[in-house]
Tab-separated table of C-alpha atoms in Angstrom:
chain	number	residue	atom	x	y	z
A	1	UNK	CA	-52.856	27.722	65.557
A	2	UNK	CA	-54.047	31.502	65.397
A	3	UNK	CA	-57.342	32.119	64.031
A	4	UNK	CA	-59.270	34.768	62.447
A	5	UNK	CA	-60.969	35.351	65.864
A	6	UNK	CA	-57.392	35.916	67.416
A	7	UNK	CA	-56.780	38.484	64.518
A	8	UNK	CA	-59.951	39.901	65.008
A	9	UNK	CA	-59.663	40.512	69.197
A	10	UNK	CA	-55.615	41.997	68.668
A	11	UNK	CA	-57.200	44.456	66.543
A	12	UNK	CA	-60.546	45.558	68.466
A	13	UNK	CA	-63.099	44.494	65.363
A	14	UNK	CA	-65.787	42.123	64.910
A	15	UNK	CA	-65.145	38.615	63.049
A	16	UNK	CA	-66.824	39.511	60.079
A	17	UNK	CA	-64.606	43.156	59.839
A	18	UNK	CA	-61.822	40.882	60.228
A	19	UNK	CA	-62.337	38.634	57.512
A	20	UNK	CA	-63.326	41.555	55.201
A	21	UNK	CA	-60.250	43.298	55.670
A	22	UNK	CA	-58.139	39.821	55.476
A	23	UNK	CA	-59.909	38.517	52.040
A	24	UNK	CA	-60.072	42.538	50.708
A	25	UNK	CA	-63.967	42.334	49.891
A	26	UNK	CA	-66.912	44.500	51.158
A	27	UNK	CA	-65.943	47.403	52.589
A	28	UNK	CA	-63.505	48.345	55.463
A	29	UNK	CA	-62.054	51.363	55.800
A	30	UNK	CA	-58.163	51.797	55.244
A	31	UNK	CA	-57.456	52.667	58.905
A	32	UNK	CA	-59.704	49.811	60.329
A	33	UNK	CA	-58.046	47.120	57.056
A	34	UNK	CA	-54.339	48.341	58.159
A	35	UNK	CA	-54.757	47.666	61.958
A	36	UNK	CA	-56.344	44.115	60.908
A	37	UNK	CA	-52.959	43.650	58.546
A	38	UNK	CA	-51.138	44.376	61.639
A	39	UNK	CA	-52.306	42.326	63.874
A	40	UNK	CA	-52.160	39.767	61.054
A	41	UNK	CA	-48.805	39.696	61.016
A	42	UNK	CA	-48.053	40.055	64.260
A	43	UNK	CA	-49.665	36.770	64.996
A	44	UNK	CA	-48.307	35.544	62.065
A	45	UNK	CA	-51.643	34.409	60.453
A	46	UNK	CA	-52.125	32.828	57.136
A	47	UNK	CA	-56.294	33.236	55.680
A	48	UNK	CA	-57.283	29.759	54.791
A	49	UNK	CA	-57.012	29.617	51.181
A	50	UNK	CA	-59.862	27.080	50.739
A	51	UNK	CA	-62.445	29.420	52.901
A	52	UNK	CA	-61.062	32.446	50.867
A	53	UNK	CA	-61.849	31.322	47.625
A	54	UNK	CA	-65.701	30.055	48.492
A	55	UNK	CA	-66.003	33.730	49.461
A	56	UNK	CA	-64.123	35.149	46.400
A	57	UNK	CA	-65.516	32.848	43.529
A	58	UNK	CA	-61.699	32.024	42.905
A	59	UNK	CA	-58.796	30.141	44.116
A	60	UNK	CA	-55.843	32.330	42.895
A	61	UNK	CA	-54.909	29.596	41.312
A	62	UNK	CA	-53.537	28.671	37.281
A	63	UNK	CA	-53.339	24.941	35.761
A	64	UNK	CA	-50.201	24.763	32.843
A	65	UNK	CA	-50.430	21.522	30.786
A	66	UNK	CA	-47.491	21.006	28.938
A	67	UNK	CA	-46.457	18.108	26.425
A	68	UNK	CA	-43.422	17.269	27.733
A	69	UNK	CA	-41.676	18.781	30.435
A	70	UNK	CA	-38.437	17.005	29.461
A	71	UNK	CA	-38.190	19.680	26.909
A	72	UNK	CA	-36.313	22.593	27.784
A	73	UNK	CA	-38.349	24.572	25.254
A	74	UNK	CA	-41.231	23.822	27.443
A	75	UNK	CA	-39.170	24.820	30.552
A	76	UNK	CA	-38.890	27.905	29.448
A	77	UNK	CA	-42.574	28.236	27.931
A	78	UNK	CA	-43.405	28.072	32.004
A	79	UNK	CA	-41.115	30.588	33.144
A	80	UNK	CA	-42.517	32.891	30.720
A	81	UNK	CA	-45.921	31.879	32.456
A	82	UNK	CA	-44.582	32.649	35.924
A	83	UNK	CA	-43.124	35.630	34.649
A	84	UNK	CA	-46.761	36.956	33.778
A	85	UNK	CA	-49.019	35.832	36.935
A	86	UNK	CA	-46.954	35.313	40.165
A	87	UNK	CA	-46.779	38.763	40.561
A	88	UNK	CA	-50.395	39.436	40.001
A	89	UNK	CA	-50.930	37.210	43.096
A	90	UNK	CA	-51.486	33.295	41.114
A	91	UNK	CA	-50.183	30.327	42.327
A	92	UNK	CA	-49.649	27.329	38.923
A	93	UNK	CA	-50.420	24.329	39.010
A	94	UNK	CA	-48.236	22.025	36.598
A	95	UNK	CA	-48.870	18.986	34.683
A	96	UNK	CA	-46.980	16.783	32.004
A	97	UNK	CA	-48.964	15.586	29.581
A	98	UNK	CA	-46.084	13.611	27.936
A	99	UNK	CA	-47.574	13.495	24.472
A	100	UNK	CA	-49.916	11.167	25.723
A	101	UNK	CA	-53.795	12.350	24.925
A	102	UNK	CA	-54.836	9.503	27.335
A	103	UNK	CA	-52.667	11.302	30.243
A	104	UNK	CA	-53.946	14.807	29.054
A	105	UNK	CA	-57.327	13.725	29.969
A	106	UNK	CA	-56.607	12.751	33.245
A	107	UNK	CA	-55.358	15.798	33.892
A	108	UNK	CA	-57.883	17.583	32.325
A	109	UNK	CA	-60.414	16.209	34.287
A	110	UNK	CA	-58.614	16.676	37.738
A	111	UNK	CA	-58.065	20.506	36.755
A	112	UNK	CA	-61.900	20.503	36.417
A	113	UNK	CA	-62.462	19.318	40.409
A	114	UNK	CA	-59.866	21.233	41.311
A	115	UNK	CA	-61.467	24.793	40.467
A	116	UNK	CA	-58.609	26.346	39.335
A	117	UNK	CA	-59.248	29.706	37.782
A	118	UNK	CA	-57.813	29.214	34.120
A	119	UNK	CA	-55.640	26.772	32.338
A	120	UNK	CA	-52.747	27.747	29.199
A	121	UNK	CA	-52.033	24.257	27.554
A	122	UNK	CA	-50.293	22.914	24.792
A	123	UNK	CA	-52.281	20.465	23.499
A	124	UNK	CA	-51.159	16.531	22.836
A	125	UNK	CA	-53.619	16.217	20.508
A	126	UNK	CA	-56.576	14.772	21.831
A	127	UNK	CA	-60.518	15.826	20.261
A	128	UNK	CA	-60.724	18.811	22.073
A	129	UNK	CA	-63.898	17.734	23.787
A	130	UNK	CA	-62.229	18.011	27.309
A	131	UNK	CA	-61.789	21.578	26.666
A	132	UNK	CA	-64.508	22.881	25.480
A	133	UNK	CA	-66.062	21.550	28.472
A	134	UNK	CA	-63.868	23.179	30.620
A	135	UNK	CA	-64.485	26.379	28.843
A	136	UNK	CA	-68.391	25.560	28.802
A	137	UNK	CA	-68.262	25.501	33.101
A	138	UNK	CA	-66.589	28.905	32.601
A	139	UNK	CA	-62.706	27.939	32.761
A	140	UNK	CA	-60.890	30.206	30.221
A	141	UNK	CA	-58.025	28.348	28.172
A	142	UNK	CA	-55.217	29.984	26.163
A	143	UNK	CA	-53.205	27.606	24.127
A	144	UNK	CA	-49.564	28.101	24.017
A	145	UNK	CA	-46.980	26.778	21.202
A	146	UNK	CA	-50.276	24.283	19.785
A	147	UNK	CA	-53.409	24.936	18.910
A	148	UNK	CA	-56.769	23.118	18.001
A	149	UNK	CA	-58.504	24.184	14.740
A	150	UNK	CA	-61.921	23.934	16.970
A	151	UNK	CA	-61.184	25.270	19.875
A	152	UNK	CA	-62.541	28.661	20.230
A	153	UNK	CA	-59.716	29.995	22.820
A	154	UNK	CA	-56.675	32.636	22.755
A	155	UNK	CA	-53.752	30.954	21.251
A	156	UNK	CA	-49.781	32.080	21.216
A	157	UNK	CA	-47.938	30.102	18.753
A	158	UNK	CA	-44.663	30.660	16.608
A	159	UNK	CA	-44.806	31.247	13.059
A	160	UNK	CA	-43.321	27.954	12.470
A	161	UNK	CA	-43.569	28.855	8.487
A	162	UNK	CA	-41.390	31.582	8.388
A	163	UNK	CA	-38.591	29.357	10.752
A	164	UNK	CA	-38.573	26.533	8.111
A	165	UNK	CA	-38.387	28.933	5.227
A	166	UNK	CA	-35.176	30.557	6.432
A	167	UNK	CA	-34.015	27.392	7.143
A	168	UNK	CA	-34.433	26.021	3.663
A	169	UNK	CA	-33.907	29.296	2.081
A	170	UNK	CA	-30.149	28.985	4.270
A	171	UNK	CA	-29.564	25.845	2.787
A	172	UNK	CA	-30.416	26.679	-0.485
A	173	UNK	CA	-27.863	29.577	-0.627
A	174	UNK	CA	-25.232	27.052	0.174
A	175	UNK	CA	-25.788	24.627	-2.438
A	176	UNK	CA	-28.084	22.445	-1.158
A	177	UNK	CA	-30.391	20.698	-3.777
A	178	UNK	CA	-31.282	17.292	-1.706
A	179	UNK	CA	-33.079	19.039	1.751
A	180	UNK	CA	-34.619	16.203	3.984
A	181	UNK	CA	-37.304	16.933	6.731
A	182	UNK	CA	-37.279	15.005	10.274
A	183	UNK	CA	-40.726	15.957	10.842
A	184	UNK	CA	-42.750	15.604	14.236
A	185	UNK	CA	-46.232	13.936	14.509
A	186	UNK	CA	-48.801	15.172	12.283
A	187	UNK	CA	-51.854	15.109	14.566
A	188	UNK	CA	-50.266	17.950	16.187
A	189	UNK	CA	-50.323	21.476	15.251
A	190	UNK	CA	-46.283	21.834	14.951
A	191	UNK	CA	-45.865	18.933	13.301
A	192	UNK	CA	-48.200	19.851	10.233
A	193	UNK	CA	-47.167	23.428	10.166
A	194	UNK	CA	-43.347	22.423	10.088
A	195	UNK	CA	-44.356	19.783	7.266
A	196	UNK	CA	-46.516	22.345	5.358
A	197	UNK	CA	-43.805	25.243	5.599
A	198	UNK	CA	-40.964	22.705	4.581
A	199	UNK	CA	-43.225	21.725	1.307
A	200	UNK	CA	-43.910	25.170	0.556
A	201	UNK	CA	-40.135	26.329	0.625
A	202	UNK	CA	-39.072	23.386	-1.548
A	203	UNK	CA	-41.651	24.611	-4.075
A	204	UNK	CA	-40.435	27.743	-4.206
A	205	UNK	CA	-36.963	26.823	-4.449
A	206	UNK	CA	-37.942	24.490	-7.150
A	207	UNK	CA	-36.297	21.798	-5.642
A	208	UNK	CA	-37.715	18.047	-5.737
A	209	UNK	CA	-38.472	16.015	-2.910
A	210	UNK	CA	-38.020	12.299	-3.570
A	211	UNK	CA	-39.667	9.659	-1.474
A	212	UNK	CA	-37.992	8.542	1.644
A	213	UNK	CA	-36.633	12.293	2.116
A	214	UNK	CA	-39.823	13.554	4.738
A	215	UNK	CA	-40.257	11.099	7.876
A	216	UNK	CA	-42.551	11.632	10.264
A	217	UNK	CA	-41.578	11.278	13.973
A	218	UNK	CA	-42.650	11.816	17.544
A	219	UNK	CA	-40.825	14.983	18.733
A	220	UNK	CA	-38.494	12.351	21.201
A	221	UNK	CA	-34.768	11.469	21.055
A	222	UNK	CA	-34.884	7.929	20.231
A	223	UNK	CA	-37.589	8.964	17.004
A	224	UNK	CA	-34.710	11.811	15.979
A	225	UNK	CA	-31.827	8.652	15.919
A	226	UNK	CA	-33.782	6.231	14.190
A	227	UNK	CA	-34.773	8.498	11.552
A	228	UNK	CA	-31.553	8.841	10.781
A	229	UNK	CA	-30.828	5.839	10.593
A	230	UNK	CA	-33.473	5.489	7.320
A	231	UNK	CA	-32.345	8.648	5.790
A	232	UNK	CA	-28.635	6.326	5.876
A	233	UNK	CA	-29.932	3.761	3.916
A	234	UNK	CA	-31.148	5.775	1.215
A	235	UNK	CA	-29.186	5.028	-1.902
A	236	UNK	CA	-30.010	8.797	-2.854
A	237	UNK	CA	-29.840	10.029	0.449
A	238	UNK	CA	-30.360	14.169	1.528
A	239	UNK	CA	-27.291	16.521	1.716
A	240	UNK	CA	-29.230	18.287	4.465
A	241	UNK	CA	-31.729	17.634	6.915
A	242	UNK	CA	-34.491	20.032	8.928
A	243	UNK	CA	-34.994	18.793	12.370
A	244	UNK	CA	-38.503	19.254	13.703
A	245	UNK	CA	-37.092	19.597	17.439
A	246	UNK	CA	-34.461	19.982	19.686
A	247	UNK	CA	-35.356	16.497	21.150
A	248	UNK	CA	-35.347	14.924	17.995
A	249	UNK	CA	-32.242	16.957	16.360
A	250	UNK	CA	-30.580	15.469	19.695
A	251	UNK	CA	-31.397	11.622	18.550
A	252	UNK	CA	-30.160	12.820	15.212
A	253	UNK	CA	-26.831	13.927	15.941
A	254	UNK	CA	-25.976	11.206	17.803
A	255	UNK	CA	-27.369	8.954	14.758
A	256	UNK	CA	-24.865	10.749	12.865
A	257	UNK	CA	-21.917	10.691	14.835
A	258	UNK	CA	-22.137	6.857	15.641
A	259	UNK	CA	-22.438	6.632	11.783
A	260	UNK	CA	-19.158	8.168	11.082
A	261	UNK	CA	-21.021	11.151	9.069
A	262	UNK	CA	-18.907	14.034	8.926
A	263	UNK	CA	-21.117	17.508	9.817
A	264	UNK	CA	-21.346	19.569	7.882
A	265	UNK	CA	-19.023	17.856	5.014
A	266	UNK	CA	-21.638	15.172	4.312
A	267	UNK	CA	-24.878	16.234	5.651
A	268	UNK	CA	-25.878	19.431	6.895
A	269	UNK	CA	-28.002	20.239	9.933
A	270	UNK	CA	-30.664	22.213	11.034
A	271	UNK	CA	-32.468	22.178	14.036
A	272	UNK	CA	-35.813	23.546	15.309
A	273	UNK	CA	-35.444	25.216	18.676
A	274	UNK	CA	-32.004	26.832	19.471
A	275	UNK	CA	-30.968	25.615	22.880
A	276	UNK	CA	-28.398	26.792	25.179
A	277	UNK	CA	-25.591	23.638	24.514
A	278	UNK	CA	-26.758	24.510	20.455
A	279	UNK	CA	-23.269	26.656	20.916
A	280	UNK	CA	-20.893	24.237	21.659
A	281	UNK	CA	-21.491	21.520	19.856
A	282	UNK	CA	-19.060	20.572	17.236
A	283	UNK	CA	-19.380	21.831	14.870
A	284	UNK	CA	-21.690	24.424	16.373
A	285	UNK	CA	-25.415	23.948	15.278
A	286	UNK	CA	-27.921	26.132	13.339
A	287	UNK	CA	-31.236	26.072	14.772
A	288	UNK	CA	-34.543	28.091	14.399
A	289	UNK	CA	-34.463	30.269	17.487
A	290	UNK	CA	-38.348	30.394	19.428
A	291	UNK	CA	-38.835	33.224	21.800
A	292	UNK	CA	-40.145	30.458	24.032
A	293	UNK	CA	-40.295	32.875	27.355
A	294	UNK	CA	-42.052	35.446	25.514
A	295	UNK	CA	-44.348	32.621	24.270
A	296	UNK	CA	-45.471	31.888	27.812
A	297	UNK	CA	-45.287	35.135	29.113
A	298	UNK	CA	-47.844	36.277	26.147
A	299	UNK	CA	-50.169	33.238	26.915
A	300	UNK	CA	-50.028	34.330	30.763
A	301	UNK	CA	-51.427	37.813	30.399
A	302	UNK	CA	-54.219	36.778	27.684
A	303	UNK	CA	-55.496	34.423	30.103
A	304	UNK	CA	-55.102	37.094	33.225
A	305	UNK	CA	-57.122	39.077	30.996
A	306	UNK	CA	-60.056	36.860	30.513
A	307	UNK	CA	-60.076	35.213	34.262
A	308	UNK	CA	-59.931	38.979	35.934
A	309	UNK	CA	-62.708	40.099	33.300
A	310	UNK	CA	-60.364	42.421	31.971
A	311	UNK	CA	-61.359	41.082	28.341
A	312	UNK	CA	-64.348	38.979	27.169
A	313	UNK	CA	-64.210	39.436	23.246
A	314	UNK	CA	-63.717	37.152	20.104
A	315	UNK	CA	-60.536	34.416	21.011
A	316	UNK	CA	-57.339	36.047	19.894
A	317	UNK	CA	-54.456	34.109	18.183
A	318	UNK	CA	-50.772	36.238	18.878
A	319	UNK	CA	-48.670	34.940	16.383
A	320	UNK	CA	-44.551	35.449	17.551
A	321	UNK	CA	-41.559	35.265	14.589
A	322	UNK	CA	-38.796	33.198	15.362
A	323	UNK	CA	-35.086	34.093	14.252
A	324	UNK	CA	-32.195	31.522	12.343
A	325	UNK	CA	-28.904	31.768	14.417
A	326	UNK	CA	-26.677	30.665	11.386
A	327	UNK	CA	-23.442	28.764	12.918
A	328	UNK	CA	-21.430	26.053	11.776
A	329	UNK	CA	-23.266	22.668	11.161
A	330	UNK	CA	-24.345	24.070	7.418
A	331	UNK	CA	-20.837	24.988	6.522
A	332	UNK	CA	-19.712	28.214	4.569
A	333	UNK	CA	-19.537	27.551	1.241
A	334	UNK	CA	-21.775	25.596	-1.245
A	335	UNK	CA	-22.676	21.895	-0.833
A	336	UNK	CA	-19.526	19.398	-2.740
A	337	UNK	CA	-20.215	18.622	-6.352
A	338	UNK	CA	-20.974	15.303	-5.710
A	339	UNK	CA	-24.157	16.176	-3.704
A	340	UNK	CA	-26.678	16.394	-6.757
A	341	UNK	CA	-26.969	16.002	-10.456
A	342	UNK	CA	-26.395	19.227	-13.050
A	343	UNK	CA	-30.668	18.243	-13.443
A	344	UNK	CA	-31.404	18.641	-10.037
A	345	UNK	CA	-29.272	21.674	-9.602
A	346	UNK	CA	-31.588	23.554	-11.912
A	347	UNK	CA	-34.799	22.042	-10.134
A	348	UNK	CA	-37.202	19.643	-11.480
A	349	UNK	CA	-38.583	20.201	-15.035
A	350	UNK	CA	-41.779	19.140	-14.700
């Protein structure tokens, strides 16, 4: 195996100009550093990564803690993130958290032994303790998609509020009167900002929301069919639904189908996340489109800026607008007659 004292005899220098010129710290001049790079590569010899970062205070290295990496949206969130550092010379580290606060600590801690130089999560929900401490031993943290209310650290999230409105605001222009929400957990972030938006719009619209018509669920497939499956039984049951996921609207359509529910002639659809088989399903489904690349990519250079020193203020929260890609699974023209009473048409009177 070479070593740095091979490097260091190829290229006529001392051991200590050597590693200098190798781990770019102290000074060397740029003839002496490019004769070292040279004969670096000419030996084909990699610095030890380990004894480079006990000399540099860092380990070139990122942590990404997602929720669930069986989400595409998530995939995407970490290409964004790659997008942003592997160019500035970072190396990620990636963990599923799985929606499991239990498994997010574990994780947590093992990011804290490892050294890395900076973490971007999204969080499961867990107290938030884990963090701080990480931030407390001088670990930045942006949060990506989630956020906790008590966490002082950078945050990119989607402004889920404006996605749900269109949505509802969509369905209202169609006819809808009897809107349903398949809503994710409420201990998280999304879920009570999708819950809170969907409330709001309904409101507005002056349209009621009877009980049975808001479920909560767990962002995952199965959660999305079973749902459904209540919604079903409903003797007053919604024209239209909002899905709180792609996951979930997944479950959901498949409740549907196996239920012999005719999209969008009986129930309308709308799904939070547009994905790319969101297309060419039939019929073709409306979703609330996330710039989830741009999400991660955002996250990655906030938290470049704080590990490189680049910015130490007050945490910053970028807030990103997400788009409705109207297609097919809401129909064209206003919800049958059948759908809701001449009262509810006009929105509740009280």
């Amino acid at each position: 195996m070479t070593t740095i004292r091979d490097v260091a005899r190829r290229a006529g220098v001392s051991v200590a100009t050597a590693a200098r010129a190798l781990g770019d710290y102290g000074y060397t001049s740029p003839r002496t550093r490019q004769r070292v790079l040279r004969a670096a590569r000419a030996l084909d010899y990699h610095p030890n990564a380990i004894a480079r970062s006990m000399i540099k205070g860092r380990t070139q290295t990122l942590a990404v803690v997602v929720s669930d990496n069986a989400n595409p949206f998530f995939a995407s969130v970490v290409r964004g993130i790659e997008d942003a550092v592997l160019g500035q010379g970072y190396a990620i580290i990636l963990c599923n958290a799985d929606e499991d606060p239990a498994k997010e600590a574990l994780y947590l801690r093992a990011i804290r032994q490892k050294r890395v130089d900076g973490l971007v999560i999204s969080p499961s929900g867990g107290p938030g303790g884990l963090l701080r401490g990480l931030m407390a031993s001088g670990i930045p943290i942006v949060q990506v998609d989630r956020r906790l209310a008590r966490l002082p650290a950078d945050a990119v999230v989607v402004d889920n509020r404006a996605g749900v409105r269109a949505a509802i605001e969509h369905l209202v222009r169609l006819g809808h009167r009897r809107i349903g929400l398949l809503g994710g957990p409420r201990r998280l972030y999304t879920g009570r900002e999708r819950l809170q938006a969907y409330l709001a719009a309904m409101r507005e619209a002056r349209l009621p929301v009877a009980d049975g018509w808001v479920l909560e669920g767990t962002f995952k497939e199965a959660s999305g069919h079973a749902l459904v499956g209540r919604f079903l039984r409903l003797r007053r049951r919604p024209t239209a639904i909002v899905v709180a996921n792609n996951l979930m609207t997944i479950g959901a359509l498949l409740a549907l189908k196996e239920a012999g529910v005719r999209i969008p002639e009986e129930m309308a659809v709308v799904g939070f996340d547009d994905m790319d088989w969101a297309p060419i399903l039939t019929p073709p489904l409306t979703a609330i489109a996330q710039p989830a690349r741009d999400l991660g990519a955002a996250a990655g250079v906030l938290l470049l800026e704080r590990v490189t020193g680049a910015f130490a203020g007050r945490p910053r929260t970028v807030v990103l607008q997400p788009r409705l890609v109207v297609r097919e699974s809401c129909g064209t023209r206003a919800a049958p007659s059948w759908a809701y009473t001449e009262q509810e048409s006009r929105g509740p009177t009280a």
